Amino acid sequence: MKYYRLFILFSVIIASAAVKAQESTAPAIWPKLGKNDTIRVAATNDNGYMIPWIGLNEVVINGVRIWHSPEERAAYNRLRYNVLKVMPYALYAKRRYEKLESDLATVTEKKDQKKLVKDCDNEIKNMFNTEIKELTITQGQILTKLIDRELGRTTYDIVKQTKGGFAAFSYQLVARVVGHNLKNTYDPVQERDIESIIVNSGYYQQ
């Protein structure tokens, strides 16, 4: 069965190469140029006809939102403020956790791995004591969702992976007392307002 699949794969590759060879050997028919056609562009040979084309940047088109009441608009503005308030923390968590994973992949000793995790934990705690502790309950809830959006895993899963199940359970108990849930996940369909705010925030235009 494996040899049969391999034979099919080679057949497809050879057929593709043959098609490309046929396209490349066809006589090229170029479009007639006008006196103002001075810009060099890419072209594709389509059965002998050279078709010029230019790659365009992605264009995002957003509809104009219609507010049904001043209260609805005010609620959206509050949501936008909260999202933009915590988005930098979510991006920081993403960069720091990715660095931790990269660092852990370079060491094999358990004590060295524990030190890397401890250093990351202390760095997060320092930021919490100076900045994150000032967040409101709503902002904290949004932050846990955005961490899941950026990392593809919940805050609970991150703590469980780096510090163990008991620590994750303990953190979750404390979080629930103050109105947070470390298991919050992010669904861009359900959170379409948050997703729209993030997409139009400029964070990903670099």
CSV table of C-alpha atoms in Angstrom, one decimal:
chain,number,residue,atom,x,y,z
A,1,MET,CA,0.0,0.0,0.0
A,2,LYS,CA,2.9,2.4,0.8
A,3,TYR,CA,4.5,1.7,-2.5
A,4,TYR,CA,1.2,2.2,-4.3
A,5,ARG,CA,0.8,5.6,-2.7
A,6,LEU,CA,4.4,6.5,-3.5
A,7,PHE,CA,3.8,5.5,-7.2
A,8,ILE,CA,0.8,7.8,-7.3
A,9,LEU,CA,2.8,10.7,-5.8
A,10,PHE,CA,5.6,10.3,-8.4
A,11,SER,CA,3.0,10.1,-11.2
A,12,VAL,CA,1.5,13.4,-10.0
A,13,ILE,CA,4.9,15.1,-9.8
A,14,ILE,CA,5.9,13.9,-13.3
A,15,ALA,CA,2.6,15.0,-14.8
A,16,SER,CA,2.9,18.4,-13.2
A,17,ALA,CA,6.4,18.7,-14.6
A,18,ALA,CA,5.2,17.7,-18.0
A,19,VAL,CA,2.5,20.4,-17.9
A,20,LYS,CA,5.0,23.0,-16.9
A,21,ALA,CA,7.3,21.9,-19.7
A,22,GLN,CA,4.4,22.3,-22.2
A,23,GLU,CA,3.6,25.7,-21.0
A,24,SER,CA,7.2,26.9,-21.2
A,25,THR,CA,7.7,25.6,-24.7
A,26,ALA,CA,4.6,27.3,-26.1
A,27,PRO,CA,5.4,30.4,-28.2
A,28,ALA,CA,4.9,33.5,-26.1
A,29,ILE,CA,2.4,36.0,-27.5
A,30,TRP,CA,2.9,39.3,-25.8
A,31,PRO,CA,0.2,42.0,-25.6
A,32,LYS,CA,0.8,45.1,-27.7
A,33,LEU,CA,2.2,47.9,-25.7
A,34,GLY,CA,1.0,51.5,-25.9
A,35,LYS,CA,3.3,54.6,-25.7
A,36,ASN,CA,2.5,55.0,-22.0
A,37,ASP,CA,3.1,51.3,-21.0
A,38,THR,CA,6.5,51.8,-19.4
A,39,ILE,CA,6.0,50.0,-16.1
A,40,ARG,CA,7.5,46.5,-15.9
A,41,VAL,CA,5.2,43.9,-14.4
A,42,ALA,CA,5.1,40.2,-13.9
A,43,ALA,CA,3.4,37.9,-16.5
A,44,THR,CA,2.0,34.4,-16.7
A,45,ASN,CA,2.2,32.2,-19.8
A,46,ASP,CA,-1.4,31.0,-20.3
A,47,ASN,CA,-1.2,28.6,-23.3
A,48,GLY,CA,1.2,30.9,-25.1
A,49,TYR,CA,-0.5,34.2,-24.2
A,50,MET,CA,1.5,36.3,-21.8
A,51,ILE,CA,-0.9,37.8,-19.3
A,52,PRO,CA,0.5,40.7,-17.2
A,53,TRP,CA,-0.5,41.1,-13.6
A,54,ILE,CA,0.3,43.2,-10.5
A,55,GLY,CA,0.1,41.9,-7.0
A,56,LEU,CA,-2.0,44.0,-4.7
A,57,ASN,CA,-2.0,44.5,-1.0
A,58,GLU,CA,-4.9,43.1,1.0
A,59,VAL,CA,-7.7,45.6,1.3
A,60,VAL,CA,-10.0,45.3,4.4
A,61,ILE,CA,-13.5,46.7,3.8
A,62,ASN,CA,-15.6,47.4,6.9
A,63,GLY,CA,-19.2,48.4,6.9
A,64,VAL,CA,-20.4,51.4,8.7
A,65,ARG,CA,-22.0,50.4,12.0
A,66,ILE,CA,-25.5,51.7,12.8
A,67,TRP,CA,-26.1,52.3,16.4
A,68,HIS,CA,-29.6,51.6,17.6
A,69,SER,CA,-29.3,53.8,20.8
A,70,PRO,CA,-26.8,56.0,22.5
A,71,GLU,CA,-26.5,53.3,25.2
A,72,GLU,CA,-25.4,50.7,22.6
A,73,ARG,CA,-22.7,53.1,21.3
A,74,ALA,CA,-21.5,53.9,24.8
A,75,ALA,CA,-21.3,50.2,25.6
A,76,TYR,CA,-19.1,49.6,22.5
A,77,ASN,CA,-16.9,52.5,23.4
A,78,ARG,CA,-16.4,51.0,26.9
A,79,LEU,CA,-15.6,47.7,25.4
A,80,ARG,CA,-13.1,49.3,23.0
A,81,TYR,CA,-11.4,51.1,25.8
A,82,ASN,CA,-11.1,47.8,27.8
A,83,VAL,CA,-9.8,45.8,24.9
A,84,LEU,CA,-7.1,48.4,24.0
A,85,LYS,CA,-6.2,48.6,27.7
A,86,VAL,CA,-5.4,44.9,28.1
A,87,MET,CA,-4.2,44.0,24.5
A,88,PRO,CA,-0.6,45.0,25.3
A,89,TYR,CA,-0.6,42.6,28.2
A,90,ALA,CA,-1.9,39.8,26.0
A,91,LEU,CA,0.8,40.4,23.4
A,92,TYR,CA,3.4,40.6,26.2
A,93,ALA,CA,2.2,37.2,27.6
A,94,LYS,CA,2.5,35.8,24.1
A,95,ARG,CA,6.1,37.0,23.5
A,96,ARG,CA,7.2,35.9,27.0
A,97,TYR,CA,5.6,32.5,26.9
A,98,GLU,CA,7.1,31.9,23.4
A,99,LYS,CA,10.5,32.9,24.7
A,100,LEU,CA,10.0,30.5,27.7
A,101,GLU,CA,9.2,27.6,25.4
A,102,SER,CA,12.2,28.5,23.2
A,103,ASP,CA,14.5,28.6,26.2
A,104,LEU,CA,13.2,25.3,27.7
A,105,ALA,CA,13.9,23.6,24.4
A,106,THR,CA,17.6,24.5,24.7
A,107,VAL,CA,18.2,22.9,28.2
A,108,THR,CA,17.8,19.4,29.4
A,109,GLU,CA,18.6,19.6,33.1
A,110,LYS,CA,15.5,19.8,35.3
A,111,LYS,CA,17.0,22.4,37.6
A,112,ASP,CA,17.7,24.7,34.7
A,113,GLN,CA,14.2,24.2,33.3
A,114,LYS,CA,12.8,25.1,36.8
A,115,LYS,CA,14.9,28.2,36.9
A,116,LEU,CA,13.6,29.4,33.6
A,117,VAL,CA,10.0,28.8,34.7
A,118,LYS,CA,10.7,30.6,38.0
A,119,ASP,CA,12.3,33.6,36.2
A,120,CYS,CA,9.3,33.8,33.9
A,121,ASP,CA,6.9,33.5,36.8
A,122,ASN,CA,8.7,36.2,38.8
A,123,GLU,CA,8.6,38.5,35.7
A,124,ILE,CA,4.9,38.0,35.3
A,125,LYS,CA,4.3,38.6,39.1
A,126,ASN,CA,6.3,41.8,39.0
A,127,MET,CA,4.2,43.1,36.1
A,128,PHE,CA,1.0,42.0,38.0
A,129,ASN,CA,2.1,43.8,41.2
A,130,THR,CA,2.8,47.1,39.3
A,131,GLU,CA,0.2,47.1,36.5
A,132,ILE,CA,-2.2,44.2,36.0
A,133,LYS,CA,-3.6,44.4,39.6
A,134,GLU,CA,-5.2,47.7,38.7
A,135,LEU,CA,-7.4,46.2,36.0
A,136,THR,CA,-11.1,45.9,36.6
A,137,ILE,CA,-12.9,42.6,36.7
A,138,THR,CA,-14.2,43.2,33.1
A,139,GLN,CA,-10.7,44.0,31.9
A,140,GLY,CA,-9.3,40.9,33.6
A,141,GLN,CA,-12.0,38.7,31.9
A,142,ILE,CA,-11.1,40.2,28.5
A,143,LEU,CA,-7.4,39.7,29.2
A,144,THR,CA,-7.8,35.9,29.8
A,145,LYS,CA,-9.8,35.6,26.6
A,146,LEU,CA,-7.1,37.5,24.6
A,147,ILE,CA,-4.4,35.3,26.0
A,148,ASP,CA,-6.2,32.3,24.6
A,149,ARG,CA,-6.6,34.2,21.3
A,150,GLU,CA,-2.9,35.0,21.1
A,151,LEU,CA,-1.4,31.7,22.4
A,152,GLY,CA,-4.1,29.2,21.4
A,153,ARG,CA,-4.4,28.0,25.0
A,154,THR,CA,-6.1,29.3,28.2
A,155,THR,CA,-4.3,30.9,31.1
A,156,TYR,CA,-5.3,27.8,33.1
A,157,ASP,CA,-3.5,25.5,30.6
A,158,ILE,CA,-0.4,27.7,30.7
A,159,VAL,CA,-0.1,27.6,34.5
A,160,LYS,CA,-0.8,23.9,34.5
A,161,GLN,CA,1.9,23.2,31.9
A,162,THR,CA,4.6,25.4,33.6
A,163,LYS,CA,3.8,25.0,37.3
A,164,GLY,CA,1.6,21.9,37.6
A,165,GLY,CA,-2.0,21.0,38.1
A,166,PHE,CA,-2.2,21.9,41.7
A,167,ALA,CA,-0.9,25.4,41.1
A,168,ALA,CA,-3.3,25.8,38.2
A,169,PHE,CA,-6.2,24.7,40.4
A,170,SER,CA,-5.1,27.1,43.2
A,171,TYR,CA,-4.8,30.0,40.9
A,172,GLN,CA,-8.2,29.2,39.5
A,173,LEU,CA,-9.8,29.2,42.9
A,174,VAL,CA,-8.3,32.7,43.7
A,175,ALA,CA,-9.3,34.0,40.3
A,176,ARG,CA,-12.9,32.8,40.7
A,177,VAL,CA,-13.2,34.6,44.1
A,178,VAL,CA,-12.4,38.0,42.4
A,179,GLY,CA,-14.7,37.3,39.4
A,180,HIS,CA,-12.1,35.9,36.9
A,181,ASN,CA,-12.0,32.6,35.1
A,182,LEU,CA,-8.6,31.3,33.9
A,183,LYS,CA,-10.3,28.8,31.7
A,184,ASN,CA,-12.0,31.5,29.5
A,185,THR,CA,-11.6,30.8,25.8
A,186,TYR,CA,-11.8,33.0,22.8
A,187,ASP,CA,-14.3,32.6,20.0
A,188,PRO,CA,-14.0,35.2,17.2
A,189,VAL,CA,-17.5,34.6,16.1
A,190,GLN,CA,-19.1,35.1,19.6
A,191,GLU,CA,-16.6,37.9,20.3
A,192,ARG,CA,-17.0,39.7,17.0
A,193,ASP,CA,-17.0,43.1,18.5
A,194,ILE,CA,-13.7,42.4,20.3
A,195,GLU,CA,-12.3,40.9,17.1
A,196,SER,CA,-13.3,43.9,15.1
A,197,ILE,CA,-11.6,46.2,17.6
A,198,ILE,CA,-8.4,44.2,17.6
A,199,VAL,CA,-8.2,43.9,13.8
A,200,ASN,CA,-8.7,47.7,13.4
A,201,SER,CA,-6.4,48.5,16.4
A,202,GLY,CA,-3.2,48.7,14.3
A,203,TYR,CA,-1.3,46.1,16.4
A,204,TYR,CA,-0.8,43.8,13.4
A,205,GLN,CA,0.1,46.4,10.8
A,206,GLN,CA,3.8,46.1,11.4
